[in-house]
Structure formats: structure tokens, C-alpha cells
Amino acid sequence: MLELPVLGSETAPQPAVHTANGARLVYVETYGCQMNLNDTEIVLGILSANGYGVASRPEEADVILLNTCAVREHAEQRVLERLNHLKPYKRQKPWLVVGILGCMAERLRSRLLGRNALVELVVGPDEYRKLPQLLEHAFAGEQGIAVRLSRVETYDDIEPLRTEGISAWVSIMRGCDKFCTFCIVPFTRGRERSRPLNSIVAELQRLSERGFKEVTLLGQNVNSYRDPVSGADFADLLAACARAVPHMRIRYLTSHPSDMSDKLIETMAAYPNICKYIHLPVQSGSNRILRLMNRGYTVEQYLERIERIRQVMPDCALSTDIIAGFCTETEEDHQATLELLRTVRYDGAYMFKYSPREGTRAWKWGDDVPEEVKLRRLNEIIALQQQISYEVNQEREIGRIHEVLVEGPSKRNPEEWQGRTDTNKVVIFPRTPECSVGALVRVRIHRATSATLFGEVLAA
Ligand code: SAH
Ligand code: SF4
Ligand code: F3S
């Protein structure tokens, strides 16, 4: 899913909602993908309905929850380090409750309890409704663990607690049934299940009434969405959303290449408010490795999908995920991945070193590509993709006029503002009177790096 890197290891700020006197305050730190960000909003929705307030800083909190990711070793390391940094807070406030939520909670379960005598609560992604009760027990000094996975939980009736803004995440399904051999997600998130279409559309309408301008529909594999009520598929859902909130931009993450149907591509093309951007993780350019990964497609089938997308939507931006150094990967397999990048010429990519995860099928096959080889291959992939992103931007973006959704002052220079194109590229431009947060402005691009476009706002 996208970044926040598609899948990231950034932590996101949480909304500061101030509370009536006396309420206990909770602070949640989020790691991992966008689904985790949306889960944090769900957790805050549950807790605020149960009398908790939201702290804007960990120092102020009576409860600190880390909503964690288990996708790679590095993501887990960061959380363990963070736990060490939280020790002083506990010393200052002995009643402080520290809990681990999310995918690491599901993976490590009771192994997390009592870690540094700090963690008192371990709650997996399908058990957040139990948080208020578990917290009551934790304040009474009892450790708590709830890590059952559910076949039905979608938190459909919970209103996520979001700060006002222009962009919102909405989970449309949970879990994953693909079982790629490297991936821990099917084990930490359980079986695939979808939310009813009507309730998703109603949530989008509420977001639109609150002034949100953009929504990203989330799932590990959104194109296997099925409305449990009507049987409608993901293309039907997208069309229903596009019609229900015609003034909102609609994005989605992530699609699996095997399920990228013609119907979905044609639906994207048919609605101007469905953003022309697809994140389509390929993982490797070698058919042997794709088979070992259980991805369910060949390079040829993948390229045929890319061709179809480009026939129907010539301006659609594309990004991907790549894993370098999966077990048994040879130099020839690696060259095939570089070749695939040259063939597709993605706008961008998220690139990772293979990280073996206990419990997956590939775990048993070992981790036979030496660390320095993995790193060298990853660096070659990154260097090539950066070059391609740069060239693609020079060729396709200079002189182009984009409709840009204004996000606010740029991070580097507050004199300049930033926004995003329909194709999900960041654009920097000098502020004009038309520029207010959430406005759509037309920007002509005059310069580009591999990751950012620079331009000027055209008069309305
Ligand atoms: N459901 C999405 C991706 C979820 S995980 C999909 O199928 O595309 C996001 C990305 O993390 C994956 O696409 C993959 O590139 C990477 N990833 C997952 N497991 C990994 C592992 N064990 N080591 C390295 N990268 C991994
Ligand atoms: Fe993991 Fe594969 Fe499911 Fe994506 S589709 S979450 S990579 S198992
Ligand atoms: Fe997301 Fe990480 Fe879990 S990527 S689904 S938080 S393992």
C-alpha cells in the first residue's frame, strides 16, 4: 500500500483532540501501512466513545499504544527500540499503561508481554473492540492479551476518529488470502473479508459533507473485494463511490496483478474523479522467482496488464513494489528484474531487501543470498528506478498542465505551497490567491526531479 510509503515505516502524527477534564488520555503511535493508520483512527473512535481523550504528545498520556507492523524485521526493530525510549515515561507516571497493537502483536503474542516489564497489553488487529475493557483491567494491574483473528470483523459500525483534513483513508476489506510465500500479512491479518458497499458509500458521503476532498479505499488486495450483501465487485464499488461523491477524488491501494480486470481498468477510465494512478506490485522480473513467491502470474501476464492499462488510460501513472534477494535469487533473476523496470518505466517504486518472516513458507527455505549481495542488488534497483523516474518526469511532465489538490505550505519552504496531481505526484508552486487548503488549481509544470514536480498556478 502508499506512503506514507506504500508500506512504510514512518510514524504518523495523531490528531490532537482535547478532552473534558478528568478523562484518561491515550496516545497512539502508528507504524506500517495505511491500513494501520486507518486502524489507529478506528481504535481512537472506540476509545473516545468510551470516555477517553486523545493526547497530542506521549508525555501527556495515561495510555501509550504502539500500532505496529511485522512485514520486515526492520519494522519490528524500530518498535522494540521505541519501547526502550518509553521507559522514562513509565518511571514518571507509574500508572501509565503501554500496549502493543497491530501486526506485531498478532505475530509475537505473549512473547511481547513483560518485555522490559513495560508492555502490559497486547491486542491484535481484529480485537480492538475489547480495548476499553482490557484497559480497565490494565489500570487495575492486570496484563491483557487478545489476539484472536476473526472471519467477520470489519469494524463497519465504528466511526473512525479523524482530524479535519482534506484526505481520508477508508478500509473496504481486511485480511489477505493470497499467501505469497514471503509475506506475513495473511498470518497477522487473517482471512479476507469485505465491508458492505452501502456502508462504504455512506462513509464517503459523510466525509464529503465534512469537507474532505480525497479518499483512498484500502485493502491488501482491493480487487478481490466482494460486497457481502449484493456480490458487487471492486469495479462496481469504485463506480458507486465515484457517482456518490462526484466532487471527491477517489484513490485505492493495493491491487494484485492477477485480479486487475479489464472491467476495473475501464471503470477507472470512465469516471474523471477516479485518480489515474495504479500501484501494482510486481516483486520480481523473473518467472522462476514469481513462481516461488506464489504470486500467481508470469512476467508476460503482468506486462499484458500494463499494456492494457496504458491502452485504455495513456496518462495513468504506475508504481510497484520490488523485493531484492529473495531466497535462491541468482544474478540472472536479478538482471530480469532490472530488465522489467526498463520495460515498464514506472513512475515510482518501493524497493525492499528480502526479510525472512518466521511462519511463512519461504522461512523454511532459508535466506541464502548473502547480505552484501542483497544490498548491492537493492542499490542497483534503486539507482535504475531513480534514473527512470527522473527521465519519465522530464519526458512526460515538463510543460504539462495538472489539476492539483492543494495540501498546504511545502515542508521545505513555507513560502511555497504543495499539492498532489491526480497521478499522485507531489507538486511545489509559489502560492497565489487561488491557493487554499483543499482547493483544486491548475498548475503548469516547468521543472522536475525524480520525485517532485515544480510549477506555476494558472489563473482560473
Ligand atoms: N498486499 C500488497 C502488499 C503488502 S506488503 C501486495 O500484495 O502488493 C507491501 C510490500 O512489502 C510488498 O509488496 C512487498 O514488496 C514487501 N514485502 C512483504 N513481505 C516482505 C518481506 N518478507 N521482505 C521484504 N519485503 C516484503
Ligand atoms: Fe502479502 Fe501477497 Fe497478501 Fe500482498 S497479496 S498482503 S504480498 S500475501
Ligand atoms: Fe500493514 Fe505491516 Fe501489518 S504492512 S498489514 S502493518 S504487517
Coordinates of C-alpha atoms and ligand atoms in Angstrom, one line a residue:
M1 CA 0.0 0.0 0.0
L2 CA 1.3 4.1 -0.4
E3 CA 3.2 6.5 1.6
L4 CA 3.4 7.4 3.7
P5 CA 5.5 5.0 1.7
V6 CA 3.2 2.3 0.4
L7 CA 4.2 0.5 3.2
G8 CA 6.0 2.3 5.4
S9 CA 7.9 2.6 8.4
E10 CA 7.1 6.2 9.1
T11 CA 5.1 7.1 12.1
A12 CA 2.2 9.4 11.5
P13 CA 1.2 12.3 13.8
Q14 CA -2.1 11.8 15.5
P15 CA -4.9 14.2 15.8
A16 CA -5.0 16.4 18.9
V17 CA -8.4 16.3 20.4
H18 CA -8.8 17.9 23.7
T19 CA -10.9 16.4 26.3
A20 CA -13.2 17.2 29.2
N21 CA -11.4 17.4 32.5
G22 CA -10.6 14.1 34.2
A23 CA -10.8 11.9 31.1
R24 CA -7.9 9.5 30.7
L25 CA -5.7 10.4 27.7
V26 CA -4.4 8.0 25.1
Y27 CA -1.6 8.4 22.6
V28 CA -1.2 6.1 19.7
E29 CA 1.9 5.9 17.5
T30 CA 1.4 4.2 14.1
Y31 CA 3.9 2.1 12.2
G32 CA 3.4 0.3 8.9
C33 CA 0.9 0.7 6.1
Q34 CA -2.1 2.9 5.5
M35 CA -4.4 0.2 6.9
N36 CA -2.7 0.6 10.2
L37 CA -3.2 4.4 10.0
N38 CA -6.9 3.8 9.5
D39 CA -6.9 1.2 12.3
T40 CA -5.5 3.8 14.6
E41 CA -8.4 6.1 13.7
I42 CA -10.8 3.1 14.5
V43 CA -9.0 2.5 17.8
L44 CA -9.4 6.2 18.7
G45 CA -13.0 6.0 17.6
I46 CA -13.6 3.1 20.0
L47 CA -11.8 4.7 22.9
S48 CA -13.3 8.1 22.5
A49 CA -16.8 6.6 22.6
N50 CA -15.7 5.0 25.9
G51 CA -14.7 8.3 27.5
Y52 CA -11.0 8.5 26.6
G53 CA -9.4 11.7 25.4
V54 CA -6.7 11.9 22.8
A55 CA -3.2 13.2 23.9
S56 CA -1.2 15.1 21.3
R57 CA 2.1 14.1 23.0
P58 CA 3.2 10.9 24.7
E59 CA 4.2 12.9 27.8
E60 CA 0.6 13.8 28.4
A61 CA -0.8 10.3 28.1
D62 CA -2.1 7.8 30.6
V63 CA -2.1 5.1 27.9
I64 CA 0.5 4.8 25.1
L65 CA -0.3 2.3 22.3
L66 CA 2.1 1.4 19.5
N67 CA 0.2 0.2 16.5
T68 CA 2.8 -2.0 14.9
C69 CA 3.9 -3.6 11.6
A70 CA 5.6 -7.0 11.2
V71 CA 6.2 -7.0 7.4
R72 CA 10.0 -6.8 7.7
E73 CA 12.5 -7.4 10.5
H74 CA 13.4 -3.7 10.5
A75 CA 9.8 -2.6 11.2
E76 CA 9.8 -4.7 14.3
Q77 CA 13.3 -3.5 15.4
R78 CA 12.1 0.1 15.4
V79 CA 9.2 -0.7 17.7
L80 CA 11.4 -2.6 20.1
E81 CA 13.8 0.4 20.2
R82 CA 10.9 2.7 20.8
L83 CA 9.8 0.7 23.7
N84 CA 13.2 1.3 25.4
H85 CA 12.6 5.0 24.9
L86 CA 9.3 4.8 26.6
K87 CA 10.8 3.5 29.9
P88 CA 11.3 7.0 31.4
Y89 CA 7.6 7.9 30.9
K90 CA 6.6 4.9 33.0
R91 CA 9.1 6.0 35.7
Q92 CA 7.5 9.4 35.8
K93 CA 3.9 8.1 35.7
P94 CA 3.7 4.6 37.3
W95 CA 0.1 4.2 36.3
L96 CA 0.9 4.6 32.6
V97 CA -0.3 1.7 30.5
V98 CA 1.8 0.7 27.5
G99 CA 0.3 -1.6 24.9
I100 CA 1.2 -3.1 21.5
L101 CA -1.4 -3.3 18.8
G102 CA -1.4 -4.4 15.2
C103 CA 0.6 -7.0 13.3
M104 CA 3.5 -7.4 15.7
A105 CA 1.0 -8.1 18.5
E106 CA -0.6 -10.8 16.4
R107 CA 2.8 -12.3 15.4
L108 CA 4.6 -12.3 18.7
R109 CA 1.6 -12.5 21.1
S110 CA 2.6 -13.3 24.7
R111 CA 6.3 -13.1 23.7
L112 CA 5.7 -9.3 24.0
L113 CA 4.2 -9.3 27.4
G114 CA 6.5 -8.2 30.2
R115 CA 9.1 -7.1 27.7
N116 CA 11.3 -4.8 29.8
A117 CA 8.3 -5.0 32.3
L118 CA 6.8 -2.3 30.2
V119 CA 4.2 -3.9 27.9
E120 CA 1.0 -4.7 29.7
L121 CA -1.3 -5.0 26.8
V122 CA -1.1 -7.0 23.5
V123 CA -4.0 -6.6 21.1
G124 CA -4.2 -8.0 17.6
P125 CA -5.9 -6.2 14.6
D126 CA -9.3 -8.0 15.0
E127 CA -9.7 -7.4 18.8
Y128 CA -9.8 -3.7 19.1
R129 CA -13.4 -3.7 20.4
K130 CA -12.0 -5.3 23.6
L131 CA -9.6 -2.4 24.3
P132 CA -11.8 -0.4 26.7
Q133 CA -12.3 -3.5 28.9
L134 CA -8.7 -4.6 28.6
L135 CA -7.5 -1.1 29.6
E136 CA -9.7 -1.1 32.7
H137 CA -8.0 -4.3 33.8
A138 CA -4.6 -2.9 32.9
F139 CA -5.2 0.1 35.2
A140 CA -6.1 -2.4 37.9
G141 CA -2.6 -4.0 37.4
E142 CA -3.6 -7.0 35.2
Q143 CA -1.8 -7.8 32.0
G144 CA -4.1 -8.4 29.0
I145 CA -3.8 -10.2 25.7
A146 CA -6.3 -10.5 22.9
V147 CA -5.1 -11.9 19.6
R148 CA -7.9 -13.9 18.0
L149 CA -8.4 -13.4 14.3
S150 CA -11.9 -13.1 13.1
R151 CA -13.6 -14.1 9.8
V152 CA -16.2 -11.4 10.0
E153 CA -14.8 -8.3 11.9
T154 CA -14.7 -5.2 9.6
Y155 CA -15.4 -2.5 12.3
D156 CA -18.1 -1.5 9.9
D157 CA -20.2 0.3 12.6
I158 CA -17.3 2.2 14.1
E159 CA -16.8 5.8 13.0
P160 CA -13.0 6.3 12.8
L161 CA -11.8 9.4 14.7
R162 CA -10.3 11.6 12.1
T163 CA -9.0 15.1 12.4
E164 CA -10.4 17.5 9.9
G165 CA -8.4 17.5 6.7
I166 CA -8.7 17.0 3.0
S167 CA -7.7 13.4 2.6
A168 CA -9.1 10.3 4.4
W169 CA -8.3 6.6 4.4
V170 CA -11.3 4.2 4.3
S171 CA -10.7 0.4 4.7
I172 CA -13.0 -1.6 2.5
M173 CA -11.8 -5.0 3.3
R174 CA -9.5 -6.7 5.8
G175 CA -7.1 -9.7 5.7
C176 CA -5.5 -11.4 2.7
D177 CA -5.9 -14.9 1.2
K178 CA -3.1 -14.8 -1.3
F179 CA -0.4 -16.3 0.8
C180 CA 2.7 -15.1 -1.1
T181 CA 5.4 -17.2 0.3
F182 CA 7.5 -14.3 1.7
C183 CA 4.6 -12.5 3.4
I184 CA 3.5 -12.4 7.0
V185 CA 0.3 -10.4 6.3
P186 CA -2.1 -13.4 5.9
F187 CA -1.0 -14.6 9.3
T188 CA -1.2 -11.2 11.1
R189 CA -4.4 -10.0 9.4
G190 CA -6.3 -13.2 8.9
R191 CA -8.8 -14.2 6.2
E192 CA -10.1 -11.8 3.6
R193 CA -13.5 -10.2 4.3
S194 CA -15.2 -7.2 2.8
R195 CA -17.4 -4.4 4.2
P196 CA -20.8 -3.9 2.7
L197 CA -20.8 -1.5 -0.3
N198 CA -23.7 0.7 1.1
S199 CA -21.8 1.4 4.3
I200 CA -18.6 2.4 2.4
V201 CA -20.6 4.7 0.2
A202 CA -22.3 6.3 3.2
E203 CA -19.0 6.9 4.9
L204 CA -17.7 8.6 1.8
Q205 CA -20.8 10.8 1.8
R206 CA -20.2 11.8 5.4
L207 CA -16.6 12.6 4.6
S208 CA -17.7 14.7 1.7
E209 CA -20.1 16.6 3.9
R210 CA -17.3 17.3 6.4
G211 CA -15.2 18.9 3.6
F212 CA -12.8 16.0 2.8
K213 CA -11.7 16.3 -0.9
E214 CA -10.0 12.9 -1.4
V215 CA -10.4 9.4 -0.2
T216 CA -8.2 6.3 -0.5
L217 CA -10.0 3.0 -0.4
L218 CA -7.8 0.5 1.4
G219 CA -7.2 -3.2 1.4
Q220 CA -4.2 -5.6 1.0
N221 CA -5.8 -6.7 -2.2
V222 CA -8.7 -4.4 -3.0
N223 CA -9.5 -6.0 -6.3
S224 CA -10.8 -9.2 -4.7
Y225 CA -13.4 -7.0 -2.9
R226 CA -16.9 -8.6 -2.9
D227 CA -19.9 -6.9 -1.3
P228 CA -21.3 -9.5 1.2
V229 CA -24.8 -8.2 0.5
S230 CA -25.1 -7.9 -3.3
G231 CA -22.0 -9.6 -4.6
A232 CA -20.8 -6.4 -6.3
D233 CA -17.1 -6.5 -7.2
F234 CA -14.4 -3.8 -6.8
A235 CA -15.1 -2.1 -10.1
D236 CA -18.8 -1.8 -9.1
L237 CA -17.8 -0.3 -5.7
L238 CA -15.5 2.2 -7.4
A239 CA -18.2 3.3 -9.8
A240 CA -20.7 3.6 -6.9
C241 CA -18.2 5.7 -4.9
A242 CA -17.4 7.9 -7.9
R243 CA -21.1 8.6 -8.5
A244 CA -21.9 9.2 -4.8
V245 CA -19.2 11.8 -4.3
P246 CA -18.5 13.3 -7.7
H247 CA -16.5 16.2 -6.2
M248 CA -14.2 14.0 -4.3
R249 CA -11.1 12.3 -5.7
I250 CA -11.1 8.6 -5.3
R251 CA -7.9 6.5 -5.0
Y252 CA -7.3 2.9 -3.9
L253 CA -4.5 0.7 -2.7
T254 CA -3.3 -2.1 -3.3
S255 CA -4.2 -4.1 -6.4
H256 CA -2.9 -7.6 -7.1
P257 CA -1.9 -8.1 -10.7
S258 CA -3.8 -11.3 -11.1
D259 CA -7.1 -9.6 -10.3
M260 CA -6.5 -6.4 -12.3
S261 CA -9.6 -6.9 -14.6
D262 CA -10.5 -5.2 -17.8
K263 CA -13.7 -4.1 -16.1
L264 CA -11.7 -2.4 -13.4
I265 CA -9.5 -0.6 -15.9
E266 CA -12.5 0.6 -17.9
T267 CA -14.3 1.8 -14.8
M268 CA -11.3 3.9 -13.8
A269 CA -11.2 5.4 -17.3
A270 CA -14.9 6.1 -17.2
Y271 CA -15.0 8.4 -14.1
P272 CA -12.9 11.6 -14.1
N273 CA -12.9 11.6 -10.2
I274 CA -11.2 8.2 -10.0
C275 CA -7.5 9.1 -9.9
K276 CA -5.4 7.8 -12.8
Y277 CA -2.8 6.1 -10.7
I278 CA -2.2 2.4 -10.0
H279 CA 0.1 0.8 -7.6
L280 CA 0.7 -2.7 -9.0
P281 CA 3.4 -4.6 -7.1
V282 CA 5.3 -7.0 -9.3
Q283 CA 8.0 -8.1 -6.7
S284 CA 10.4 -9.7 -9.3
G285 CA 11.0 -9.8 -13.0
S286 CA 12.0 -13.5 -13.0
N287 CA 9.3 -16.1 -13.7
R288 CA 11.1 -18.7 -11.6
I289 CA 11.1 -16.3 -8.6
L290 CA 7.5 -15.3 -9.1
R291 CA 6.5 -19.0 -9.0
L292 CA 8.5 -19.5 -5.8
M293 CA 6.8 -16.4 -4.4
N294 CA 3.4 -17.9 -5.3
R295 CA 2.4 -14.6 -6.9
G296 CA 0.1 -16.3 -9.5
Y297 CA 1.2 -14.5 -12.6
T298 CA 4.1 -14.6 -15.0
V299 CA 6.1 -11.6 -16.2
E300 CA 4.4 -11.9 -19.6
Q301 CA 0.9 -11.8 -18.0
Y302 CA 1.9 -8.9 -15.9
L303 CA 3.2 -6.9 -18.9
E304 CA 0.0 -7.7 -20.7
R305 CA -1.9 -6.0 -17.9
I306 CA 0.4 -2.9 -18.0
E307 CA -0.2 -2.7 -21.7
R308 CA -3.9 -2.9 -21.3
I309 CA -3.9 -0.1 -18.7
R310 CA -1.8 2.1 -21.0
Q311 CA -4.1 1.4 -24.0
V312 CA -7.1 2.5 -22.0
M313 CA -5.5 5.3 -19.9
P314 CA -2.4 6.5 -21.6
D315 CA -1.7 9.1 -18.9
C316 CA -2.2 6.7 -15.9
A317 CA 0.8 6.7 -13.5
L318 CA 2.1 3.4 -12.3
S319 CA 4.2 2.3 -9.4
T320 CA 5.3 -1.0 -8.0
D321 CA 7.0 -2.9 -5.2
I322 CA 10.2 -4.9 -5.7
I323 CA 11.9 -7.4 -3.3
A324 CA 15.6 -7.8 -3.8
G325 CA 17.4 -11.0 -2.8
F326 CA 14.5 -13.5 -2.2
C327 CA 15.9 -16.9 -1.5
T328 CA 17.7 -18.7 -4.3
E329 CA 17.7 -15.4 -6.4
T330 CA 20.5 -15.6 -8.9
E331 CA 22.3 -12.9 -10.8
E332 CA 20.2 -13.8 -13.8
D333 CA 17.0 -13.4 -11.8
H334 CA 18.2 -10.0 -10.6
Q335 CA 19.0 -8.9 -14.2
A336 CA 15.5 -9.9 -15.2
T337 CA 14.1 -7.6 -12.5
L338 CA 16.2 -4.7 -13.9
E339 CA 15.0 -5.6 -17.4
L340 CA 11.4 -5.4 -16.2
L341 CA 12.0 -2.0 -14.7
R342 CA 13.4 -0.8 -18.1
T343 CA 10.5 -2.3 -20.0
V344 CA 7.7 -0.8 -17.8
R345 CA 9.3 2.5 -16.9
Y346 CA 7.3 3.0 -13.7
D347 CA 6.7 6.5 -12.3
G348 CA 8.0 5.2 -9.0
A349 CA 8.7 2.1 -6.9
Y350 CA 9.1 1.0 -3.3
M351 CA 12.1 -1.3 -3.1
F352 CA 12.9 -3.7 -0.3
K353 CA 15.6 -6.2 0.7
Y354 CA 14.0 -9.6 1.4
S355 CA 13.5 -10.2 5.1
P356 CA 12.6 -13.7 6.1
R357 CA 9.5 -13.9 8.3
E358 CA 9.0 -16.8 10.7
G359 CA 5.9 -18.9 9.9
T360 CA 5.8 -18.1 6.2
R361 CA 6.5 -20.8 3.6
A362 CA 9.7 -19.2 2.5
W363 CA 11.1 -19.1 6.0
K364 CA 11.8 -22.8 5.7
W365 CA 13.7 -22.3 2.5
G366 CA 16.4 -20.2 4.3
D367 CA 17.9 -16.9 3.5
D368 CA 20.7 -17.9 1.1
V369 CA 21.5 -14.6 -0.7
P370 CA 24.4 -13.1 1.3
E371 CA 23.6 -9.7 2.9
E372 CA 26.1 -7.8 0.8
V373 CA 24.8 -9.3 -2.4
K374 CA 21.2 -8.3 -1.4
L375 CA 22.3 -4.8 -0.6
R376 CA 24.2 -4.4 -3.9
R377 CA 21.2 -5.7 -5.9
L378 CA 18.8 -3.4 -4.0
N379 CA 21.1 -0.4 -4.6
E380 CA 21.2 -1.3 -8.3
I381 CA 17.4 -1.5 -8.5
I382 CA 17.0 1.8 -6.6
A383 CA 19.6 3.6 -8.8
L384 CA 18.0 2.4 -12.0
Q385 CA 14.5 3.2 -10.9
Q386 CA 15.5 6.7 -9.8
Q387 CA 17.0 7.3 -13.2
I388 CA 13.9 6.1 -14.9
S389 CA 11.6 8.2 -12.6
Y390 CA 13.7 11.2 -13.5
E391 CA 13.6 10.5 -17.2
V392 CA 9.9 9.8 -17.2
N393 CA 9.2 13.2 -15.4
Q394 CA 11.4 15.1 -18.0
E395 CA 9.7 13.4 -20.9
R396 CA 6.1 13.5 -19.8
E397 CA 5.8 16.2 -17.2
I398 CA 7.6 19.4 -18.4
G399 CA 5.0 21.7 -19.9
R400 CA 2.1 19.6 -18.8
I401 CA -0.8 21.2 -17.0
H402 CA -2.1 19.3 -14.0
E403 CA -5.1 19.7 -11.8
V404 CA -3.6 19.8 -8.3
L405 CA -5.3 19.3 -5.0
V406 CA -3.7 21.9 -2.7
E407 CA -2.4 20.4 0.6
G408 CA -0.7 23.5 2.2
P409 CA 2.7 25.1 2.6
S410 CA 5.6 22.9 1.4
K411 CA 7.7 21.2 4.1
R412 CA 11.0 22.7 3.0
N413 CA 9.9 26.3 2.2
P414 CA 6.7 27.7 3.7
E415 CA 6.8 30.5 1.1
E416 CA 5.9 27.8 -1.4
W417 CA 2.9 25.5 -1.4
Q418 CA 2.5 21.9 -2.3
G419 CA -0.2 19.7 -3.6
R420 CA -0.7 16.4 -5.5
T421 CA -1.7 15.6 -9.1
D422 CA -4.4 13.1 -9.9
T423 CA -1.5 10.8 -10.8
N424 CA -0.2 11.1 -7.2
K425 CA 2.8 13.2 -7.8
V426 CA 3.9 15.9 -5.4
V427 CA 4.0 19.4 -7.0
I428 CA 5.6 22.5 -5.5
F429 CA 4.5 26.0 -6.6
P430 CA 4.5 29.6 -5.4
R431 CA 1.4 30.5 -3.6
T432 CA -1.3 32.5 -5.4
P433 CA -4.6 33.9 -4.1
E434 CA -6.4 30.8 -5.6
C435 CA -4.4 28.5 -3.3
S436 CA -6.2 27.5 -0.2
V437 CA -6.0 24.1 1.5
G438 CA -8.3 21.7 -0.3
A439 CA -8.7 23.9 -3.5
L440 CA -8.2 22.4 -6.9
V441 CA -5.8 24.6 -9.0
R442 CA -4.3 24.2 -12.5
V443 CA -0.5 24.1 -12.4
R444 CA 1.8 24.2 -15.4
I445 CA 5.0 22.1 -14.7
H446 CA 8.3 23.7 -15.6
R447 CA 10.8 21.6 -13.8
A448 CA 11.1 18.1 -12.2
T449 CA 13.3 15.9 -10.2
S450 CA 12.8 12.1 -9.9
A451 CA 10.3 12.6 -7.1
T452 CA 8.9 16.1 -7.3
L453 CA 7.4 18.4 -9.9
F454 CA 7.7 22.2 -9.8
G455 CA 5.3 24.6 -11.5
E456 CA 3.2 27.7 -11.5
V457 CA -0.5 28.1 -10.8
L458 CA -2.5 29.2 -13.9
A459 CA -5.2 31.8 -13.4
A460 CA -8.7 30.2 -13.1
Ligands
SAH1 N1 -0.8 -6.5 -0.4 C1 0.2 -5.8 -1.0 C2 1.4 -5.5 -0.3 C3 1.5 -5.7 1.1 S1 3.1 -5.7 1.8 C4 0.5 -6.5 -2.3 O1 0.3 -7.7 -2.4 O2 1.1 -5.9 -3.1 C5 3.9 -4.4 0.9 C6 5.2 -4.8 0.3 O3 6.1 -5.2 1.2 C7 5.0 -6.0 -0.6 O4 4.5 -5.6 -1.9 C8 6.4 -6.5 -0.7 O5 7.2 -5.9 -1.8 C9 7.0 -6.1 0.6 N2 7.3 -7.2 1.5 C10 6.3 -8.0 2.0 N3 6.9 -9.0 2.7 C11 8.2 -8.8 2.7 C12 9.4 -9.5 3.2 N4 9.3 -10.6 3.9 N5 10.6 -9.0 2.9 C13 10.7 -7.9 2.1 N6 9.7 -7.2 1.6 C14 8.5 -7.7 1.9
SF4_2 FE1 1.2 -10.3 1.3 FE2 0.8 -11.3 -1.1 FE3 -1.3 -10.7 0.5 FE4 0.1 -8.7 -0.6 S1 -1.1 -10.3 -1.7 S2 -0.5 -8.9 1.5 S3 2.2 -9.6 -0.6 S4 0.3 -12.3 0.9
F3S3 FE1 0.4 -3.3 7.3 FE2 2.7 -4.1 8.3 FE3 0.5 -5.3 9.0 S1 2.3 -3.6 6.2 S2 -0.8 -5.2 7.3 S3 1.0 -3.1 9.3 S4 2.5 -6.2 8.7

